[in-house]
Short mmCIF file of N, CA and C in Angstrom, two decimals:
data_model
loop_
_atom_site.label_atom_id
_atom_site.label_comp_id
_atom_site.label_asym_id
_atom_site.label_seq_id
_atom_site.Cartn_x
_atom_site.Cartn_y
_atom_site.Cartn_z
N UNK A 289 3.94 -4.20 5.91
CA UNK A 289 3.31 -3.63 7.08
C UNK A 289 2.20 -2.69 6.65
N UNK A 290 2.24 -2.08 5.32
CA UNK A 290 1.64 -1.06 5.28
C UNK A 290 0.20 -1.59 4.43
N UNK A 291 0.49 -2.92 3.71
CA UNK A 291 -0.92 -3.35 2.73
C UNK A 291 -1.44 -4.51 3.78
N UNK A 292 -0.91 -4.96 4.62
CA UNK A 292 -2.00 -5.69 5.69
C UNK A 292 -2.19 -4.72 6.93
N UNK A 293 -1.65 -4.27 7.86
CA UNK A 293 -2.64 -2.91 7.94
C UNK A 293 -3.55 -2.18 7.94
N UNK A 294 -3.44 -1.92 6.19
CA UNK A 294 -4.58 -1.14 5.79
C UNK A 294 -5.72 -1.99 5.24
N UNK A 295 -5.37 -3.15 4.58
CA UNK A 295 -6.58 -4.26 4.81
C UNK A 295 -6.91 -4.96 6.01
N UNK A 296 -6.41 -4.82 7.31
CA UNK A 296 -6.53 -5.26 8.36
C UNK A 296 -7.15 -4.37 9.03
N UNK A 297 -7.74 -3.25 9.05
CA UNK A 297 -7.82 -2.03 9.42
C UNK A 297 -9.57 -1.70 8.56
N UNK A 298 -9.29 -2.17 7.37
CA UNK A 298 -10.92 -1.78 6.14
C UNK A 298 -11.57 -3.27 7.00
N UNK A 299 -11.17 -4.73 6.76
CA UNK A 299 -11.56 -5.76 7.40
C UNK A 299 -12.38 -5.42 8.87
N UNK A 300 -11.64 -5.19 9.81
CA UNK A 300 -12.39 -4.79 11.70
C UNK A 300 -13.29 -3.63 11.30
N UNK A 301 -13.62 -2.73 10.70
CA UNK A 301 -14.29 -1.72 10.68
C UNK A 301 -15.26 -2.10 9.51
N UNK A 302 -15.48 -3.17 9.26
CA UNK A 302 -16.67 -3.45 8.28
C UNK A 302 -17.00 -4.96 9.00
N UNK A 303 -16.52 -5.35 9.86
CA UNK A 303 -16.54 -6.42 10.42
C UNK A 303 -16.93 -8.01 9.83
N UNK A 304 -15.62 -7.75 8.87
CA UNK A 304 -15.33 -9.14 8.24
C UNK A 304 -14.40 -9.88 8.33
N UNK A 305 -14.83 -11.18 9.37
CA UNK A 305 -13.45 -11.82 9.61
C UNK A 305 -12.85 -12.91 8.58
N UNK A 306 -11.71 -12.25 7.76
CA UNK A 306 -10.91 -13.35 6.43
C UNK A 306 -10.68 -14.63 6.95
N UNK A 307 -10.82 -15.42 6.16
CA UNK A 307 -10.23 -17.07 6.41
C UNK A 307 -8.39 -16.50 6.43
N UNK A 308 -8.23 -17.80 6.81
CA UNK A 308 -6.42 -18.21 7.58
C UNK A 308 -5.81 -17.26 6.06
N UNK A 309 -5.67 -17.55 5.07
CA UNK A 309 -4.77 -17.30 3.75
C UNK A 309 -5.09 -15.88 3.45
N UNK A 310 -6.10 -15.66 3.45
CA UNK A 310 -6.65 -13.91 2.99
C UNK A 310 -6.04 -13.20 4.40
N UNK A 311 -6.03 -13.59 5.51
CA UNK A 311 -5.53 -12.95 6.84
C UNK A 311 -3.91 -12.30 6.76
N UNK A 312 -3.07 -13.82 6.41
CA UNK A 312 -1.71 -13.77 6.11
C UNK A 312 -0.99 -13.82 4.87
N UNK A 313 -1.60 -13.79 3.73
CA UNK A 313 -0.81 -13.15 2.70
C UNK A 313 -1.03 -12.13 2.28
N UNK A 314 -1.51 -11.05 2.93
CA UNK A 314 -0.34 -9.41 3.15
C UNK A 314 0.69 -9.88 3.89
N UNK A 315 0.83 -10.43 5.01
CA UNK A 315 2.32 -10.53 5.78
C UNK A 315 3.23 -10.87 4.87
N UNK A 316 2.88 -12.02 4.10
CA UNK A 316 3.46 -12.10 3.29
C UNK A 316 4.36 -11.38 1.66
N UNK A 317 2.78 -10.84 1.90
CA UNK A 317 3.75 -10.05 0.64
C UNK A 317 4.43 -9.08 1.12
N UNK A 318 4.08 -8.38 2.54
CA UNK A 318 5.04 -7.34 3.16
C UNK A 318 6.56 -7.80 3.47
N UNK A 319 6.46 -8.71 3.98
CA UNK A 319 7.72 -9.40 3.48
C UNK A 319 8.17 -9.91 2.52
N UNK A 320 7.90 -10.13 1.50
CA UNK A 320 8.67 -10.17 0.59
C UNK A 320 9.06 -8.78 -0.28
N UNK A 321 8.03 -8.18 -0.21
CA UNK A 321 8.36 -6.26 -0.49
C UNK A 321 9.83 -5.71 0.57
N UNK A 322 9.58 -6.13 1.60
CA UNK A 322 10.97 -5.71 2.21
C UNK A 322 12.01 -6.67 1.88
N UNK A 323 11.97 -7.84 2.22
CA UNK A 323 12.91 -8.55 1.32
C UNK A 323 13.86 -8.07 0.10
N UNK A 324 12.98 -7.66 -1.10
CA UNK A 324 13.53 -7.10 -2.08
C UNK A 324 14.14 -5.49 -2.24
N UNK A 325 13.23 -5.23 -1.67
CA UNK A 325 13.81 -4.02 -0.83
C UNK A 325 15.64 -3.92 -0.27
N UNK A 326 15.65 -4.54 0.56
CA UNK A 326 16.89 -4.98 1.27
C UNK A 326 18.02 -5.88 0.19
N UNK A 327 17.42 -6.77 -0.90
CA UNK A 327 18.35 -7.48 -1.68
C UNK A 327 18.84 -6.53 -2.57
N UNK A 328 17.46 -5.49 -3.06
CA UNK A 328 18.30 -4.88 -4.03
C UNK A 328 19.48 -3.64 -3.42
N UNK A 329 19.66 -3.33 -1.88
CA UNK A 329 19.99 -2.45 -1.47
C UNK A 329 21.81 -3.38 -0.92
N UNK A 330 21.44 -4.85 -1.03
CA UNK A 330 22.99 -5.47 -0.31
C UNK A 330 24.31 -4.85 -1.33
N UNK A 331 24.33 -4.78 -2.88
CA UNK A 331 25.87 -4.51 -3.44
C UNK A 331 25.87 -3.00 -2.81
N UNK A 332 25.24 -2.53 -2.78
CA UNK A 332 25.58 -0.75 -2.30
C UNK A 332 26.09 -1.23 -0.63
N UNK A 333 25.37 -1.81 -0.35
CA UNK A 333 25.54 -1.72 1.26
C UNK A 333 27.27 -2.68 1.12
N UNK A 334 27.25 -3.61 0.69
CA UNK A 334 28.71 -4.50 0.48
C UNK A 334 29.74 -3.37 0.11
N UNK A 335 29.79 -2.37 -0.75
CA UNK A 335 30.42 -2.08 -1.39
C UNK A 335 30.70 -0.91 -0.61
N UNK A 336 29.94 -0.64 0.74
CA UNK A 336 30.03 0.63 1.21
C UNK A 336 31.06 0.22 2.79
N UNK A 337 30.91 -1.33 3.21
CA UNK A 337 31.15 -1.88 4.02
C UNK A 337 32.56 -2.52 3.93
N UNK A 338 32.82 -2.83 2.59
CA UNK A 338 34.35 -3.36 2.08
C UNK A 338 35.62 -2.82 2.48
N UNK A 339 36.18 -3.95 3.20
CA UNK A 339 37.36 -3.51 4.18
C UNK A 339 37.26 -3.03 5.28
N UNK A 340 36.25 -3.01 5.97
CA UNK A 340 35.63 -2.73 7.27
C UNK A 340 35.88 -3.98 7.99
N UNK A 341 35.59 -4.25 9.37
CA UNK A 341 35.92 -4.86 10.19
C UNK A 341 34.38 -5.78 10.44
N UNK A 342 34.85 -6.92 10.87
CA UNK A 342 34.14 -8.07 10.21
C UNK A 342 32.78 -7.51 11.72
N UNK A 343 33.27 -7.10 12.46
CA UNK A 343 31.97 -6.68 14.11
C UNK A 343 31.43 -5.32 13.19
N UNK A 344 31.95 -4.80 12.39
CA UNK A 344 30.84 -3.49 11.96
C UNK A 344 29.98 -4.26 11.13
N UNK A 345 30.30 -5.03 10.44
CA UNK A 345 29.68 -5.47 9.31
C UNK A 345 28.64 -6.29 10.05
N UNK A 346 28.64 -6.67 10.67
CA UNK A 346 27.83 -7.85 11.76
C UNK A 346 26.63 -6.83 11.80
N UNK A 347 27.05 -5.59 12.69
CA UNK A 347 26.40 -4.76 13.39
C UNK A 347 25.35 -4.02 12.42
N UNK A 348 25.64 -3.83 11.18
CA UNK A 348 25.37 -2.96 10.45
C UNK A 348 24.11 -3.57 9.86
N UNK A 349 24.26 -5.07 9.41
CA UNK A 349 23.50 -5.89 8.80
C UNK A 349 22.39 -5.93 10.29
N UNK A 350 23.06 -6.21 11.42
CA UNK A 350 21.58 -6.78 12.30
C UNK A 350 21.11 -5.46 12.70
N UNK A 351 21.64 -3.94 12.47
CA UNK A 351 20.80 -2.97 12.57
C UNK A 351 19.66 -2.99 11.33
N UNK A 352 20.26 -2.66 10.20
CA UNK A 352 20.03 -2.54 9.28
C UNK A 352 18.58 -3.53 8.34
N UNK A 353 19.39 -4.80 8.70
CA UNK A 353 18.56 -6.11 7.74
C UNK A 353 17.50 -6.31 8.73
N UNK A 354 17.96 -7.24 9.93
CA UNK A 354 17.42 -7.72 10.64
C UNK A 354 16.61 -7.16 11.86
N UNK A 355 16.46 -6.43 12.28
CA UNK A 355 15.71 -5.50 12.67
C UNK A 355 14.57 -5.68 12.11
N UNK A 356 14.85 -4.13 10.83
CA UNK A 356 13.59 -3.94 10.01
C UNK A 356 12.86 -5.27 9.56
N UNK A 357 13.27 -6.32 9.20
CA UNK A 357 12.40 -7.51 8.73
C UNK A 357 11.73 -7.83 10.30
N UNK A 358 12.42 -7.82 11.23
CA UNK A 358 11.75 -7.88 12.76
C UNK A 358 10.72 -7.18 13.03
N UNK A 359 10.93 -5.65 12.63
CA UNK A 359 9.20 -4.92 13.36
C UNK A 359 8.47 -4.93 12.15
N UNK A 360 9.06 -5.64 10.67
CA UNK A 360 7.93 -5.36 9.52
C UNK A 360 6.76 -6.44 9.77
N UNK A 361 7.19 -7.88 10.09
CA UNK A 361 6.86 -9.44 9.88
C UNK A 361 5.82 -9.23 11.17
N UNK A 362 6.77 -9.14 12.40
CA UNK A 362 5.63 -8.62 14.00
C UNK A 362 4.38 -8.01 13.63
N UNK A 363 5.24 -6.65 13.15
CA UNK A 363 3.44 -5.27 13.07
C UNK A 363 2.20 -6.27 11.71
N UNK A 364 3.05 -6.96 10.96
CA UNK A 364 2.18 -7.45 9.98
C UNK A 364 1.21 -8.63 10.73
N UNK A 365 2.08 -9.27 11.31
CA UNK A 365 1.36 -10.52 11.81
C UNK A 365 0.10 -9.92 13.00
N UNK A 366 0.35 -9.02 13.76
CA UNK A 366 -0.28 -8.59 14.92
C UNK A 366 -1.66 -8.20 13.93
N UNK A 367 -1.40 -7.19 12.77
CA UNK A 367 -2.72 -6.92 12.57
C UNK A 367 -3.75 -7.72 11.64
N UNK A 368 -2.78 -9.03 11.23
CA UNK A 368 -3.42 -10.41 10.75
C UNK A 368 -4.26 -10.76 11.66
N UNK A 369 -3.55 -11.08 13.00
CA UNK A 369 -3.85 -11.60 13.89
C UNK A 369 -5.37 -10.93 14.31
N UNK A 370 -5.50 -9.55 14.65
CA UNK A 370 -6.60 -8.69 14.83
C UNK A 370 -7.54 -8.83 13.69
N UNK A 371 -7.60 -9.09 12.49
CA UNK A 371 -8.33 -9.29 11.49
C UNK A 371 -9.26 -10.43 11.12
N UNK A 372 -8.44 -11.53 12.16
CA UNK A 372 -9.54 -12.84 12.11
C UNK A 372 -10.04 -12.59 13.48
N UNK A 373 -9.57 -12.20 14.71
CA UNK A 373 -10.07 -12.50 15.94
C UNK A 373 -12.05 -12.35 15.72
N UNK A 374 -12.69 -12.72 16.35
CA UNK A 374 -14.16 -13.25 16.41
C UNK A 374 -14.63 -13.25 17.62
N UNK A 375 -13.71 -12.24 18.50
CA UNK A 375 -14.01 -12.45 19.86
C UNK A 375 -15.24 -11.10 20.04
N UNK A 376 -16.06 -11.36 20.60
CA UNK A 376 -17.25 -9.92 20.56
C UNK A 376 -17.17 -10.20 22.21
N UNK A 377 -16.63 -8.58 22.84
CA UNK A 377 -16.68 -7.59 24.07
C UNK A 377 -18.39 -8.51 24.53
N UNK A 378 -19.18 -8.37 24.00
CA UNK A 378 -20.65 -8.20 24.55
C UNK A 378 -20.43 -9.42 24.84
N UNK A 379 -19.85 -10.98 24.27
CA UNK A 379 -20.25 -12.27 25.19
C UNK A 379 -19.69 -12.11 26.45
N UNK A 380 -18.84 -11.42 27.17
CA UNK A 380 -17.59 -11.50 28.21
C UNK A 380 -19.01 -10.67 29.57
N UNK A 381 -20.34 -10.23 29.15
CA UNK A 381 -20.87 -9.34 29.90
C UNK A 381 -21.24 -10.15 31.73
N UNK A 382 -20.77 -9.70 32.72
CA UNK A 382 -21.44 -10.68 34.05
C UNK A 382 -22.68 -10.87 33.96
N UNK A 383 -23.59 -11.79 34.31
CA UNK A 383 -24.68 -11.83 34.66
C UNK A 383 -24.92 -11.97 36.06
#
C-alpha cells in the first residue's frame, strides 16, 4: 500500500500515465510484502492460539489475516487504478 501509493501519487503529479505492468506491480509487491509479513507472523500466532476454540481461531485469522490483505490489495489497486486513468476534467467542458 505504501510503495504504490507513493509511486502512484509521484506518477498523477508529474502526469505520467504507466503502462498496465508498471501500474500493478507495486500491488503486487505490496502484497506480497504483507504476505510475508503475515507468514512469518503464523507459528507465533498458532502457538498463541493452541487449544483455543476452533470459532476464535476462525475469528482471529479473518480479523487478523484477512482483513489486512483486504484494505492492503483494495487501497493498492485504487491508486493503480488512479495512476493510469487518462481521463482530463477539461474534455467533459459543455459547449
Amino acid at each position: 500500500m505504501i510503495l504504490s501509493r507513493a509511486l502512484a501519487k509521484h506518477r498523477i503529479s508529474s502526469g505520467e500515465h504507466p503502462k498496465w505492468v508498471a501500474a500493478w506491480l507495486p500491488v503486487v509487491v505490496d502484497g506480497a510484502v504483507l504476505f510475508t509479513i503475515l507468514y512469518l507472523a503464523f507459528p507465533w500466532v498458532t502457538d498463541l492460539l493452541d487449544g483455543s476454540s476452533l470459532g476464535l481461531v476462525f475469528a482471529f485469522f479473518f480479523l487478523f489475516y484477512f482483513v489486512p490483505i483486504q484494505i492492503v490489495l483494495i487501497w493498492s489497486a485504487l491508486w493503480a487504478a488512479k495512476s493510469r486513468n487518462t481521463h482530463d476534467d477539461n474534455d467533459q467542458r459543455p459547449e
